[in-house]
Amino acid sequence: MSLRVAVQMDPLETVKIGGDSSFALMLSAQARGHTLFHYDVRTLAYDASHGAAGRLTCWGAPVTVQKVEGAHFTRGEYRLIDLGEDIDVVLMRQDPPFDLGYITATHLLERLAGRTLVVNDPAAVRNAPEKVFVLDYARFMPPTFIARRIEDVKAFNQRNPGDLVIKPLHGNGGKAVFRVPADGSNLGALIEMFENAWVEPFMVQPFLPDVSEGDKRIVLVDGVFAGAINRKPGEGEFRSNLAVGGSAEASQLTSAEEEICAALGPELKARGLVFVGIDVIGGKWLTEINVTSPTGIVAIDRFNGTDTGAMIWDAIEVRHAAM
């Protein structure tokens, strides 16, 4: 069955097709005969005068995609699209920040329930921010502290002596992740910066030396393990995110990582979180559960000879058929 798929994402002109997971999902959908549309989340509009469910529209255009650098898409005429009537599946794939704009979009998309399938489920995405949802699985995490006061952070450091890592609670792609030496020489300046830049508290964890051996991205599809890559930091860098210069290598799961996946899988499936990427350091330390716009499937498929995009679309088609 051909589906009409609207992809809510950043401009197609900016896509780096060699490693972009959203683009890979679009290629996979198109190969199955699904029709693609692209729209910017900022064009969402909701009209409450159209009955109890209202009418949610966007300003979008039909697109076709191809894996040709510099000519990777063609776009038709923009038009008003009724996401409840004209579309079968919405892929919510715009990059964070996970701010009030992002949260508001999930509230609007949630109103499509029962008519149009939204992946990942918008209510679940809203209620499972990467560095907060993971706290439900603290037994797999390194010591973790969320706060704003420097006195609290210093007390945490006394209980967990050594270098620290400080990162924004709703950041992404390794941005604004800082290492604090054991003497705390830059702690005050960093906390001052965080207080001025973000209204929410920040996350603090001990620096894990194992990160030099990599930070594993593990992808689960509808709660089932699909594949993994190990991301290693670049020269002079402790962050392993590919977006900040990390490199990827093939990887298998450790027994501890298998235990983590088994613990998370049923809950992810129950919440409608179809495409999820979790991050694990040292083969055992769970640090994030990425649900907003997970990445990594292109590298995973390249190393493992798998087709994660097809697995994701299999899951989407099953969910859509059950609506």
PDB file of C-alpha atoms in Angstrom:
ATOM      1  CA  MET A   1       0.000   0.000   0.000  1.00  0.00           C
ATOM      2  CA  SER A   2       1.368   3.404  -0.975  1.00  0.00           C
ATOM      3  CA  LEU A   3       1.447   5.934   1.840  1.00  0.00           C
ATOM      4  CA  ARG A   4       1.440   9.722   1.678  1.00  0.00           C
ATOM      5  CA  VAL A   5       4.350  10.780   3.876  1.00  0.00           C
ATOM      6  CA  ALA A   6       4.968  14.328   5.114  1.00  0.00           C
ATOM      7  CA  VAL A   7       8.469  14.914   6.458  1.00  0.00           C
ATOM      8  CA  GLN A   8       8.771  17.714   9.000  1.00  0.00           C
ATOM      9  CA  MET A   9      12.442  18.616   8.859  1.00  0.00           C
ATOM     10  CA  ASP A  10      15.024  21.316   8.251  1.00  0.00           C
ATOM     11  CA  PRO A  11      15.580  22.661   4.704  1.00  0.00           C
ATOM     12  CA  LEU A  12      16.461  19.979   2.179  1.00  0.00           C
ATOM     13  CA  GLU A  13      19.091  22.304   0.736  1.00  0.00           C
ATOM     14  CA  THR A  14      21.185  21.878   3.884  1.00  0.00           C
ATOM     15  CA  VAL A  15      21.084  18.070   3.998  1.00  0.00           C
ATOM     16  CA  LYS A  16      24.419  16.242   3.877  1.00  0.00           C
ATOM     17  CA  ILE A  17      23.211  13.191   2.016  1.00  0.00           C
ATOM     18  CA  GLY A  18      26.257  11.052   2.808  1.00  0.00           C
ATOM     19  CA  GLY A  19      25.207  10.508   6.401  1.00  0.00           C
ATOM     20  CA  ASP A  20      21.804  12.072   7.030  1.00  0.00           C
ATOM     21  CA  SER A  21      19.318   9.651   8.598  1.00  0.00           C
ATOM     22  CA  SER A  22      16.247  11.671   7.572  1.00  0.00           C
ATOM     23  CA  PHE A  23      17.351  11.618   3.952  1.00  0.00           C
ATOM     24  CA  ALA A  24      17.983   7.875   4.197  1.00  0.00           C
ATOM     25  CA  LEU A  25      14.433   7.394   5.496  1.00  0.00           C
ATOM     26  CA  MET A  26      13.086   9.425   2.589  1.00  0.00           C
ATOM     27  CA  LEU A  27      15.022   7.309   0.080  1.00  0.00           C
ATOM     28  CA  SER A  28      13.698   4.155   1.721  1.00  0.00           C
ATOM     29  CA  ALA A  29      10.099   5.404   1.682  1.00  0.00           C
ATOM     30  CA  GLN A  30      10.333   6.414  -1.953  1.00  0.00           C
ATOM     31  CA  ALA A  31      11.757   2.997  -2.899  1.00  0.00           C
ATOM     32  CA  ARG A  32       8.617   1.429  -1.427  1.00  0.00           C
ATOM     33  CA  GLY A  33       6.369   3.592  -3.589  1.00  0.00           C
ATOM     34  CA  HIS A  34       5.375   6.045  -0.887  1.00  0.00           C
ATOM     35  CA  THR A  35       4.735   9.664  -1.886  1.00  0.00           C
ATOM     36  CA  LEU A  36       6.884  12.266  -0.137  1.00  0.00           C
ATOM     37  CA  PHE A  37       6.108  15.816   0.975  1.00  0.00           C
ATOM     38  CA  HIS A  38       8.407  18.202   2.811  1.00  0.00           C
ATOM     39  CA  TYR A  39       7.427  21.057   5.133  1.00  0.00           C
ATOM     40  CA  ASP A  40       8.931  23.369   7.723  1.00  0.00           C
ATOM     41  CA  VAL A  41       7.531  23.035  11.254  1.00  0.00           C
ATOM     42  CA  ARG A  42       7.093  26.822  11.346  1.00  0.00           C
ATOM     43  CA  THR A  43       4.295  26.550   8.761  1.00  0.00           C
ATOM     44  CA  LEU A  44       2.022  24.463  10.994  1.00  0.00           C
ATOM     45  CA  ALA A  45      -1.390  26.073  11.491  1.00  0.00           C
ATOM     46  CA  TYR A  46      -4.332  24.841  13.535  1.00  0.00           C
ATOM     47  CA  ASP A  47      -7.961  25.827  12.918  1.00  0.00           C
ATOM     48  CA  ALA A  48     -10.206  24.946  15.858  1.00  0.00           C
ATOM     49  CA  SER A  49     -13.423  25.750  13.943  1.00  0.00           C
ATOM     50  CA  HIS A  50     -13.301  22.446  12.022  1.00  0.00           C
ATOM     51  CA  GLY A  51     -15.081  20.179  14.500  1.00  0.00           C
ATOM     52  CA  ALA A  52     -13.779  18.525  17.653  1.00  0.00           C
ATOM     53  CA  ALA A  53     -10.490  17.408  16.067  1.00  0.00           C
ATOM     54  CA  GLY A  54      -9.789  20.729  14.383  1.00  0.00           C
ATOM     55  CA  ARG A  55      -7.782  21.080  11.192  1.00  0.00           C
ATOM     56  CA  LEU A  56      -3.986  20.991  11.204  1.00  0.00           C
ATOM     57  CA  THR A  57      -2.304  22.241   8.045  1.00  0.00           C
ATOM     58  CA  CYS A  58       1.169  23.016   6.791  1.00  0.00           C
ATOM     59  CA  TRP A  59       2.653  24.767   3.785  1.00  0.00           C
ATOM     60  CA  GLY A  60       4.456  21.953   2.006  1.00  0.00           C
ATOM     61  CA  ALA A  61       5.532  20.603  -1.336  1.00  0.00           C
ATOM     62  CA  PRO A  62       5.855  17.178  -2.971  1.00  0.00           C
ATOM     63  CA  VAL A  63       9.472  16.076  -3.324  1.00  0.00           C
ATOM     64  CA  THR A  64      11.463  13.317  -4.939  1.00  0.00           C
ATOM     65  CA  VAL A  65      14.929  12.416  -3.687  1.00  0.00           C
ATOM     66  CA  GLN A  66      17.997  10.775  -5.156  1.00  0.00           C
ATOM     67  CA  LYS A  67      21.463  10.005  -3.857  1.00  0.00           C
ATOM     68  CA  VAL A  68      23.249  12.499  -6.095  1.00  0.00           C
ATOM     69  CA  GLU A  69      25.393  15.102  -4.367  1.00  0.00           C
ATOM     70  CA  GLY A  70      24.298  18.619  -5.325  1.00  0.00           C
ATOM     71  CA  ALA A  71      21.129  17.390  -7.062  1.00  0.00           C
ATOM     72  CA  HIS A  72      19.617  15.297  -4.306  1.00  0.00           C
ATOM     73  CA  PHE A  73      16.005  16.468  -4.555  1.00  0.00           C
ATOM     74  CA  THR A  74      13.406  18.024  -6.800  1.00  0.00           C
ATOM     75  CA  ARG A  75      10.469  19.910  -5.387  1.00  0.00           C
ATOM     76  CA  GLY A  76       7.011  20.545  -6.759  1.00  0.00           C
ATOM     77  CA  GLU A  77       4.702  23.480  -6.103  1.00  0.00           C
ATOM     78  CA  TYR A  78       4.074  24.515  -2.511  1.00  0.00           C
ATOM     79  CA  ARG A  79       0.488  24.202  -1.374  1.00  0.00           C
ATOM     80  CA  LEU A  80      -1.622  24.026   1.768  1.00  0.00           C
ATOM     81  CA  ILE A  81      -1.663  20.434   3.038  1.00  0.00           C
ATOM     82  CA  ASP A  82      -4.240  19.117   5.496  1.00  0.00           C
ATOM     83  CA  LEU A  83      -2.187  16.750   7.657  1.00  0.00           C
ATOM     84  CA  GLY A  84      -5.309  15.002   8.923  1.00  0.00           C
ATOM     85  CA  GLU A  85      -6.849  14.363   5.492  1.00  0.00           C
ATOM     86  CA  ASP A  86      -4.122  14.477   2.853  1.00  0.00           C
ATOM     87  CA  ILE A  87      -1.362  12.616   4.723  1.00  0.00           C
ATOM     88  CA  ASP A  88      -1.036   9.105   6.144  1.00  0.00           C
ATOM     89  CA  VAL A  89       2.277   9.419   8.026  1.00  0.00           C
ATOM     90  CA  VAL A  90       4.162  12.400   9.431  1.00  0.00           C
ATOM     91  CA  LEU A  91       7.862  11.964  10.153  1.00  0.00           C
ATOM     92  CA  MET A  92       8.843  14.450  12.848  1.00  0.00           C
ATOM     93  CA  ARG A  93      12.525  14.901  11.978  1.00  0.00           C
ATOM     94  CA  GLN A  94      13.510  18.526  12.531  1.00  0.00           C
ATOM     95  CA  ASP A  95      16.642  19.035  14.603  1.00  0.00           C
ATOM     96  CA  PRO A  96      16.439  20.409  18.143  1.00  0.00           C
ATOM     97  CA  PRO A  97      16.708  22.738  20.085  1.00  0.00           C
ATOM     98  CA  PHE A  98      14.067  21.109  22.201  1.00  0.00           C
ATOM     99  CA  ASP A  99      12.467  24.427  23.081  1.00  0.00           C
ATOM    100  CA  LEU A 100       8.925  25.763  23.449  1.00  0.00           C
ATOM    101  CA  GLY A 101       8.572  25.848  19.663  1.00  0.00           C
ATOM    102  CA  TYR A 102       9.431  22.160  19.476  1.00  0.00           C
ATOM    103  CA  ILE A 103       7.112  21.349  22.362  1.00  0.00           C
ATOM    104  CA  THR A 104       4.239  23.343  20.835  1.00  0.00           C
ATOM    105  CA  ALA A 105       4.627  21.426  17.570  1.00  0.00           C
ATOM    106  CA  THR A 106       4.221  18.145  19.460  1.00  0.00           C
ATOM    107  CA  HIS A 107       0.989  19.432  21.024  1.00  0.00           C
ATOM    108  CA  LEU A 108      -0.375  20.302  17.571  1.00  0.00           C
ATOM    109  CA  LEU A 109       0.723  17.029  15.956  1.00  0.00           C
ATOM    110  CA  GLU A 110      -0.792  15.089  18.835  1.00  0.00           C
ATOM    111  CA  ARG A 111      -4.207  16.261  17.583  1.00  0.00           C
ATOM    112  CA  LEU A 112      -3.753  14.023  14.532  1.00  0.00           C
ATOM    113  CA  ALA A 113      -4.154  10.909  16.706  1.00  0.00           C
ATOM    114  CA  GLY A 114      -6.487   8.358  15.128  1.00  0.00           C
ATOM    115  CA  ARG A 115      -6.228   9.969  11.681  1.00  0.00           C
ATOM    116  CA  THR A 116      -2.553  10.333  10.772  1.00  0.00           C
ATOM    117  CA  LEU A 117       0.334   8.352  12.248  1.00  0.00           C
ATOM    118  CA  VAL A 118       3.113  10.583  13.623  1.00  0.00           C
ATOM    119  CA  VAL A 119       6.572   9.029  14.095  1.00  0.00           C
ATOM    120  CA  ASN A 120       7.919   9.261  16.696  1.00  0.00           C
ATOM    121  CA  ASP A 121       4.733   9.697  18.709  1.00  0.00           C
ATOM    122  CA  PRO A 122       4.658  13.435  19.511  1.00  0.00           C
ATOM    123  CA  ALA A 123       3.343  13.090  23.067  1.00  0.00           C
ATOM    124  CA  ALA A 124       6.021  10.521  23.837  1.00  0.00           C
ATOM    125  CA  VAL A 125       8.742  12.735  22.337  1.00  0.00           C
ATOM    126  CA  ARG A 126       7.544  15.664  24.415  1.00  0.00           C
ATOM    127  CA  ASN A 127       7.569  13.579  27.586  1.00  0.00           C
ATOM    128  CA  ALA A 128      10.892  11.850  26.930  1.00  0.00           C
ATOM    129  CA  PRO A 129      13.601  14.483  26.403  1.00  0.00           C
ATOM    130  CA  GLU A 130      16.932  12.743  25.844  1.00  0.00           C
ATOM    131  CA  LYS A 131      18.671  13.576  29.107  1.00  0.00           C
ATOM    132  CA  VAL A 132      15.552  13.387  31.308  1.00  0.00           C
ATOM    133  CA  PHE A 133      13.847  10.186  30.085  1.00  0.00           C
ATOM    134  CA  VAL A 134      17.142   8.355  30.618  1.00  0.00           C
ATOM    135  CA  LEU A 135      16.837   9.032  34.368  1.00  0.00           C
ATOM    136  CA  ASP A 136      14.189   6.276  34.468  1.00  0.00           C
ATOM    137  CA  TYR A 137      17.089   3.896  33.864  1.00  0.00           C
ATOM    138  CA  ALA A 138      19.536   5.351  36.396  1.00  0.00           C
ATOM    139  CA  ARG A 139      20.738   1.848  37.288  1.00  0.00           C
ATOM    140  CA  PHE A 140      22.571   1.799  33.943  1.00  0.00           C
ATOM    141  CA  MET A 141      23.913   5.358  34.185  1.00  0.00           C
ATOM    142  CA  PRO A 142      27.109   6.833  35.619  1.00  0.00           C
ATOM    143  CA  PRO A 143      26.566   9.082  38.677  1.00  0.00           C
ATOM    144  CA  THR A 144      24.404  11.907  37.345  1.00  0.00           C
ATOM    145  CA  PHE A 145      23.458  15.273  38.799  1.00  0.00           C
ATOM    146  CA  ILE A 146      21.041  17.929  37.514  1.00  0.00           C
ATOM    147  CA  ALA A 147      21.291  21.359  39.116  1.00  0.00           C
ATOM    148  CA  ARG A 148      22.096  25.060  38.667  1.00  0.00           C
ATOM    149  CA  ARG A 149      23.880  26.152  41.866  1.00  0.00           C
ATOM    150  CA  ILE A 150      27.671  25.985  41.891  1.00  0.00           C
ATOM    151  CA  GLU A 151      27.582  24.904  45.536  1.00  0.00           C
ATOM    152  CA  ASP A 152      25.537  21.833  44.596  1.00  0.00           C
ATOM    153  CA  VAL A 153      27.911  20.946  41.757  1.00  0.00           C
ATOM    154  CA  LYS A 154      30.930  21.274  44.057  1.00  0.00           C
ATOM    155  CA  ALA A 155      29.291  18.966  46.573  1.00  0.00           C
ATOM    156  CA  PHE A 156      28.614  16.429  43.807  1.00  0.00           C
ATOM    157  CA  ASN A 157      32.259  16.663  42.756  1.00  0.00           C
ATOM    158  CA  GLN A 158      33.374  15.965  46.312  1.00  0.00           C
ATOM    159  CA  ARG A 159      31.286  12.799  46.289  1.00  0.00           C
ATOM    160  CA  ASN A 160      32.641  11.910  42.836  1.00  0.00           C
ATOM    161  CA  PRO A 161      36.228  13.236  42.762  1.00  0.00           C
ATOM    162  CA  GLY A 162      37.974  13.777  39.444  1.00  0.00           C
ATOM    163  CA  ASP A 163      37.155  15.529  36.182  1.00  0.00           C
ATOM    164  CA  LEU A 164      33.525  16.353  35.390  1.00  0.00           C
ATOM    165  CA  VAL A 165      31.503  16.783  32.214  1.00  0.00           C
ATOM    166  CA  ILE A 166      28.852  19.511  32.081  1.00  0.00           C
ATOM    167  CA  LYS A 167      26.263  19.675  29.296  1.00  0.00           C
ATOM    168  CA  PRO A 168      22.964  21.447  28.588  1.00  0.00           C
ATOM    169  CA  LEU A 169      19.903  19.429  29.479  1.00  0.00           C
ATOM    170  CA  HIS A 170      18.312  19.888  26.056  1.00  0.00           C
ATOM    171  CA  GLY A 171      21.390  20.148  23.834  1.00  0.00           C
ATOM    172  CA  ASN A 172      22.212  17.939  20.874  1.00  0.00           C
ATOM    173  CA  GLY A 173      25.058  16.880  18.621  1.00  0.00           C
ATOM    174  CA  GLY A 174      27.710  17.334  21.308  1.00  0.00           C
ATOM    175  CA  LYS A 175      27.204  21.101  21.392  1.00  0.00           C
ATOM    176  CA  ALA A 176      28.223  22.984  24.572  1.00  0.00           C
ATOM    177  CA  VAL A 177      29.591  19.877  26.288  1.00  0.00           C
ATOM    178  CA  PHE A 178      32.513  20.854  28.539  1.00  0.00           C
ATOM    179  CA  ARG A 179      35.111  19.000  30.572  1.00  0.00           C
ATOM    180  CA  VAL A 180      35.931  20.424  33.996  1.00  0.00           C
ATOM    181  CA  PRO A 181      39.336  19.443  35.439  1.00  0.00           C
ATOM    182  CA  ALA A 182      39.473  17.959  38.926  1.00  0.00           C
ATOM    183  CA  ASP A 183      40.668  21.268  40.389  1.00  0.00           C
ATOM    184  CA  GLY A 184      37.473  22.965  39.162  1.00  0.00           C
ATOM    185  CA  SER A 185      39.447  25.848  37.657  1.00  0.00           C
ATOM    186  CA  ASN A 186      36.837  26.617  34.972  1.00  0.00           C
ATOM    187  CA  LEU A 187      33.743  25.533  36.888  1.00  0.00           C
ATOM    188  CA  GLY A 188      32.625  29.007  37.942  1.00  0.00           C
ATOM    189  CA  ALA A 189      32.945  30.461  34.454  1.00  0.00           C
ATOM    190  CA  LEU A 190      31.072  27.542  32.888  1.00  0.00           C
ATOM    191  CA  ILE A 191      28.205  27.711  35.364  1.00  0.00           C
ATOM    192  CA  GLU A 192      27.950  31.451  34.790  1.00  0.00           C
ATOM    193  CA  MET A 193      27.731  30.794  31.046  1.00  0.00           C
ATOM    194  CA  PHE A 194      25.084  28.091  31.485  1.00  0.00           C
ATOM    195  CA  GLU A 195      23.009  30.327  33.756  1.00  0.00           C
ATOM    196  CA  ASN A 196      23.018  33.092  31.150  1.00  0.00           C
ATOM    197  CA  ALA A 197      22.403  30.853  28.135  1.00  0.00           C
ATOM    198  CA  TRP A 198      19.725  28.462  29.422  1.00  0.00           C
ATOM    199  CA  VAL A 199      16.791  28.800  31.785  1.00  0.00           C
ATOM    200  CA  GLU A 200      16.794  25.094  32.647  1.00  0.00           C
ATOM    201  CA  PRO A 201      19.299  23.314  34.895  1.00  0.00           C
ATOM    202  CA  PHE A 202      22.232  21.460  33.368  1.00  0.00           C
ATOM    203  CA  MET A 203      23.553  17.904  33.668  1.00  0.00           C
ATOM    204  CA  VAL A 204      26.790  16.989  35.430  1.00  0.00           C
ATOM    205  CA  GLN A 205      28.531  13.601  35.314  1.00  0.00           C
ATOM    206  CA  PRO A 206      32.014  12.288  36.100  1.00  0.00           C
ATOM    207  CA  PHE A 207      34.297  12.280  33.071  1.00  0.00           C
ATOM    208  CA  LEU A 208      34.510   8.679  31.845  1.00  0.00           C
ATOM    209  CA  PRO A 209      38.022   7.889  30.538  1.00  0.00           C
ATOM    210  CA  ASP A 210      36.451   5.022  28.558  1.00  0.00           C
ATOM    211  CA  VAL A 211      35.109   7.643  26.136  1.00  0.00           C
ATOM    212  CA  SER A 212      38.559   7.654  24.488  1.00  0.00           C
ATOM    213  CA  GLU A 213      37.647   4.181  23.221  1.00  0.00           C
ATOM    214  CA  GLY A 214      34.357   5.432  21.876  1.00  0.00           C
ATOM    215  CA  ASP A 215      30.747   6.300  22.557  1.00  0.00           C
ATOM    216  CA  LYS A 216      28.455   3.678  21.078  1.00  0.00           C
ATOM    217  CA  ARG A 217      25.266   4.674  19.229  1.00  0.00           C
ATOM    218  CA  ILE A 218      22.758   1.830  19.379  1.00  0.00           C
ATOM    219  CA  VAL A 219      19.576   2.026  17.292  1.00  0.00           C
ATOM    220  CA  LEU A 220      16.356   0.349  18.343  1.00  0.00           C
ATOM    221  CA  VAL A 221      13.400   0.048  15.981  1.00  0.00           C
ATOM    222  CA  ASP A 222      10.062  -0.377  17.724  1.00  0.00           C
ATOM    223  CA  GLY A 223      12.014  -1.545  20.760  1.00  0.00           C
ATOM    224  CA  VAL A 224      14.145  -4.101  18.893  1.00  0.00           C
ATOM    225  CA  PHE A 225      17.921  -3.822  18.430  1.00  0.00           C
ATOM    226  CA  ALA A 226      18.709  -2.854  14.826  1.00  0.00           C
ATOM    227  CA  GLY A 227      22.431  -2.076  14.833  1.00  0.00           C
ATOM    228  CA  ALA A 228      25.254  -0.136  16.438  1.00  0.00           C
ATOM    229  CA  ILE A 229      28.358   1.890  15.663  1.00  0.00           C
ATOM    230  CA  ASN A 230      31.192   2.998  17.898  1.00  0.00           C
ATOM    231  CA  ARG A 231      31.983   6.711  17.590  1.00  0.00           C
ATOM    232  CA  LYS A 232      35.538   7.670  18.529  1.00  0.00           C
ATOM    233  CA  PRO A 233      36.675  11.214  19.395  1.00  0.00           C
ATOM    234  CA  GLY A 234      38.777  13.128  16.896  1.00  0.00           C
ATOM    235  CA  GLU A 235      42.284  14.396  17.565  1.00  0.00           C
ATOM    236  CA  GLY A 236      42.424  16.626  20.662  1.00  0.00           C
ATOM    237  CA  GLU A 237      38.722  16.114  21.385  1.00  0.00           C
ATOM    238  CA  PHE A 238      36.842  14.175  24.070  1.00  0.00           C
ATOM    239  CA  ARG A 239      33.441  14.415  22.392  1.00  0.00           C
ATOM    240  CA  SER A 240      32.766  11.550  20.017  1.00  0.00           C
ATOM    241  CA  ASN A 241      29.703  12.905  18.178  1.00  0.00           C
ATOM    242  CA  LEU A 242      30.095  12.630  14.411  1.00  0.00           C
ATOM    243  CA  ALA A 243      28.789  16.217  14.172  1.00  0.00           C
ATOM    244  CA  VAL A 244      31.917  17.470  15.979  1.00  0.00           C
ATOM    245  CA  GLY A 245      34.501  15.415  14.128  1.00  0.00           C
ATOM    246  CA  GLY A 246      34.178  11.960  15.635  1.00  0.00           C
ATOM    247  CA  SER A 247      34.731   8.885  13.479  1.00  0.00           C
ATOM    248  CA  ALA A 248      32.653   5.720  13.288  1.00  0.00           C
ATOM    249  CA  GLU A 249      33.611   2.066  13.351  1.00  0.00           C
ATOM    250  CA  ALA A 250      31.686  -1.201  13.327  1.00  0.00           C
ATOM    251  CA  SER A 251      30.618  -2.546  16.706  1.00  0.00           C
ATOM    252  CA  GLN A 252      28.729  -5.353  18.413  1.00  0.00           C
ATOM    253  CA  LEU A 253      26.858  -5.286  21.700  1.00  0.00           C
ATOM    254  CA  THR A 254      28.364  -6.210  25.030  1.00  0.00           C
ATOM    255  CA  SER A 255      26.316  -8.291  27.455  1.00  0.00           C
ATOM    256  CA  ALA A 256      25.649  -5.139  29.500  1.00  0.00           C
ATOM    257  CA  GLU A 257      24.403  -3.310  26.389  1.00  0.00           C
ATOM    258  CA  GLU A 258      22.132  -6.248  25.545  1.00  0.00           C
ATOM    259  CA  GLU A 259      20.690  -5.936  29.054  1.00  0.00           C
ATOM    260  CA  ILE A 260      20.091  -2.201  28.521  1.00  0.00           C
ATOM    261  CA  CYS A 261      18.314  -2.810  25.203  1.00  0.00           C
ATOM    262  CA  ALA A 262      16.148  -5.521  26.758  1.00  0.00           C
ATOM    263  CA  ALA A 263      15.154  -3.173  29.583  1.00  0.00           C
ATOM    264  CA  LEU A 264      14.320  -0.243  27.284  1.00  0.00           C
ATOM    265  CA  GLY A 265      12.726  -2.080  24.363  1.00  0.00           C
ATOM    266  CA  PRO A 266       9.217  -2.799  25.677  1.00  0.00           C
ATOM    267  CA  GLU A 267       8.794   0.746  27.036  1.00  0.00           C
ATOM    268  CA  LEU A 268       9.942   2.350  23.773  1.00  0.00           C
ATOM    269  CA  LYS A 269       7.488   0.235  21.783  1.00  0.00           C
ATOM    270  CA  ALA A 270       4.640   0.972  24.181  1.00  0.00           C
ATOM    271  CA  ARG A 271       5.259   4.715  23.888  1.00  0.00           C
ATOM    272  CA  GLY A 272       5.261   4.714  20.085  1.00  0.00           C
ATOM    273  CA  LEU A 273       8.960   5.589  19.912  1.00  0.00           C
ATOM    274  CA  VAL A 274       9.680   3.736  16.681  1.00  0.00           C
ATOM    275  CA  PHE A 275      13.171   5.090  15.903  1.00  0.00           C
ATOM    276  CA  VAL A 276      15.415   5.566  18.930  1.00  0.00           C
ATOM    277  CA  GLY A 277      19.172   5.951  19.314  1.00  0.00           C
ATOM    278  CA  ILE A 278      20.746   5.298  22.701  1.00  0.00           C
ATOM    279  CA  ASP A 279      24.299   6.245  23.679  1.00  0.00           C
ATOM    280  CA  VAL A 280      26.491   3.958  25.774  1.00  0.00           C
ATOM    281  CA  ILE A 281      30.074   4.564  26.961  1.00  0.00           C
ATOM    282  CA  GLY A 282      32.505   1.860  28.018  1.00  0.00           C
ATOM    283  CA  GLY A 283      30.147  -0.929  27.038  1.00  0.00           C
ATOM    284  CA  LYS A 284      27.968  -0.333  30.105  1.00  0.00           C
ATOM    285  CA  TRP A 285      27.188   3.337  30.872  1.00  0.00           C
ATOM    286  CA  LEU A 286      23.903   4.584  29.382  1.00  0.00           C
ATOM    287  CA  THR A 287      24.081   8.362  28.876  1.00  0.00           C
ATOM    288  CA  GLU A 288      21.202   9.350  26.545  1.00  0.00           C
ATOM    289  CA  ILE A 289      18.011   8.045  24.944  1.00  0.00           C
ATOM    290  CA  ASN A 290      17.601  10.036  21.714  1.00  0.00           C
ATOM    291  CA  VAL A 291      14.002  10.257  20.499  1.00  0.00           C
ATOM    292  CA  THR A 292      13.604  13.670  18.836  1.00  0.00           C
ATOM    293  CA  SER A 293      15.599  13.180  15.630  1.00  0.00           C
ATOM    294  CA  PRO A 294      17.936  10.193  16.089  1.00  0.00           C
ATOM    295  CA  THR A 295      20.814   9.644  13.688  1.00  0.00           C
ATOM    296  CA  GLY A 296      23.356   6.967  12.855  1.00  0.00           C
ATOM    297  CA  ILE A 297      21.531   4.576  10.532  1.00  0.00           C
ATOM    298  CA  VAL A 298      23.604   5.405   7.448  1.00  0.00           C
ATOM    299  CA  ALA A 299      26.879   4.508   9.178  1.00  0.00           C
ATOM    300  CA  ILE A 300      25.324   1.438  10.806  1.00  0.00           C
ATOM    301  CA  ASP A 301      24.125   0.118   7.455  1.00  0.00           C
ATOM    302  CA  ARG A 302      27.442   0.891   5.788  1.00  0.00           C
ATOM    303  CA  PHE A 303      29.403  -1.144   8.323  1.00  0.00           C
ATOM    304  CA  ASN A 304      26.914  -3.959   8.883  1.00  0.00           C
ATOM    305  CA  GLY A 305      25.359  -4.400   5.440  1.00  0.00           C
ATOM    306  CA  THR A 306      21.922  -3.905   6.993  1.00  0.00           C
ATOM    307  CA  ASP A 307      18.923  -1.826   5.902  1.00  0.00           C
ATOM    308  CA  THR A 308      17.734  -0.007   9.002  1.00  0.00           C
ATOM    309  CA  GLY A 309      15.547   2.314   6.943  1.00  0.00           C
ATOM    310  CA  ALA A 310      13.593  -0.703   5.711  1.00  0.00           C
ATOM    311  CA  MET A 311      13.212  -1.952   9.283  1.00  0.00           C
ATOM    312  CA  ILE A 312      11.824   1.426  10.330  1.00  0.00           C
ATOM    313  CA  TRP A 313       9.363   1.502   7.460  1.00  0.00           C
ATOM    314  CA  ASP A 314       8.286  -2.070   8.199  1.00  0.00           C
ATOM    315  CA  ALA A 315       7.417  -0.932  11.722  1.00  0.00           C
ATOM    316  CA  ILE A 316       5.667   2.221  10.489  1.00  0.00           C
ATOM    317  CA  GLU A 317       3.559   0.276   7.973  1.00  0.00           C
ATOM    318  CA  VAL A 318       2.497  -2.214  10.639  1.00  0.00           C
ATOM    319  CA  ARG A 319       1.485   0.598  12.983  1.00  0.00           C
ATOM    320  CA  HIS A 320      -0.389   2.434  10.224  1.00  0.00           C
ATOM    321  CA  ALA A 321      -2.290  -0.699   9.207  1.00  0.00           C
ATOM    322  CA  ALA A 322      -3.384  -1.173  12.829  1.00  0.00           C
ATOM    323  CA  MET A 323      -4.898   2.320  13.128  1.00  0.00           C
TER     324      MET A 323
END
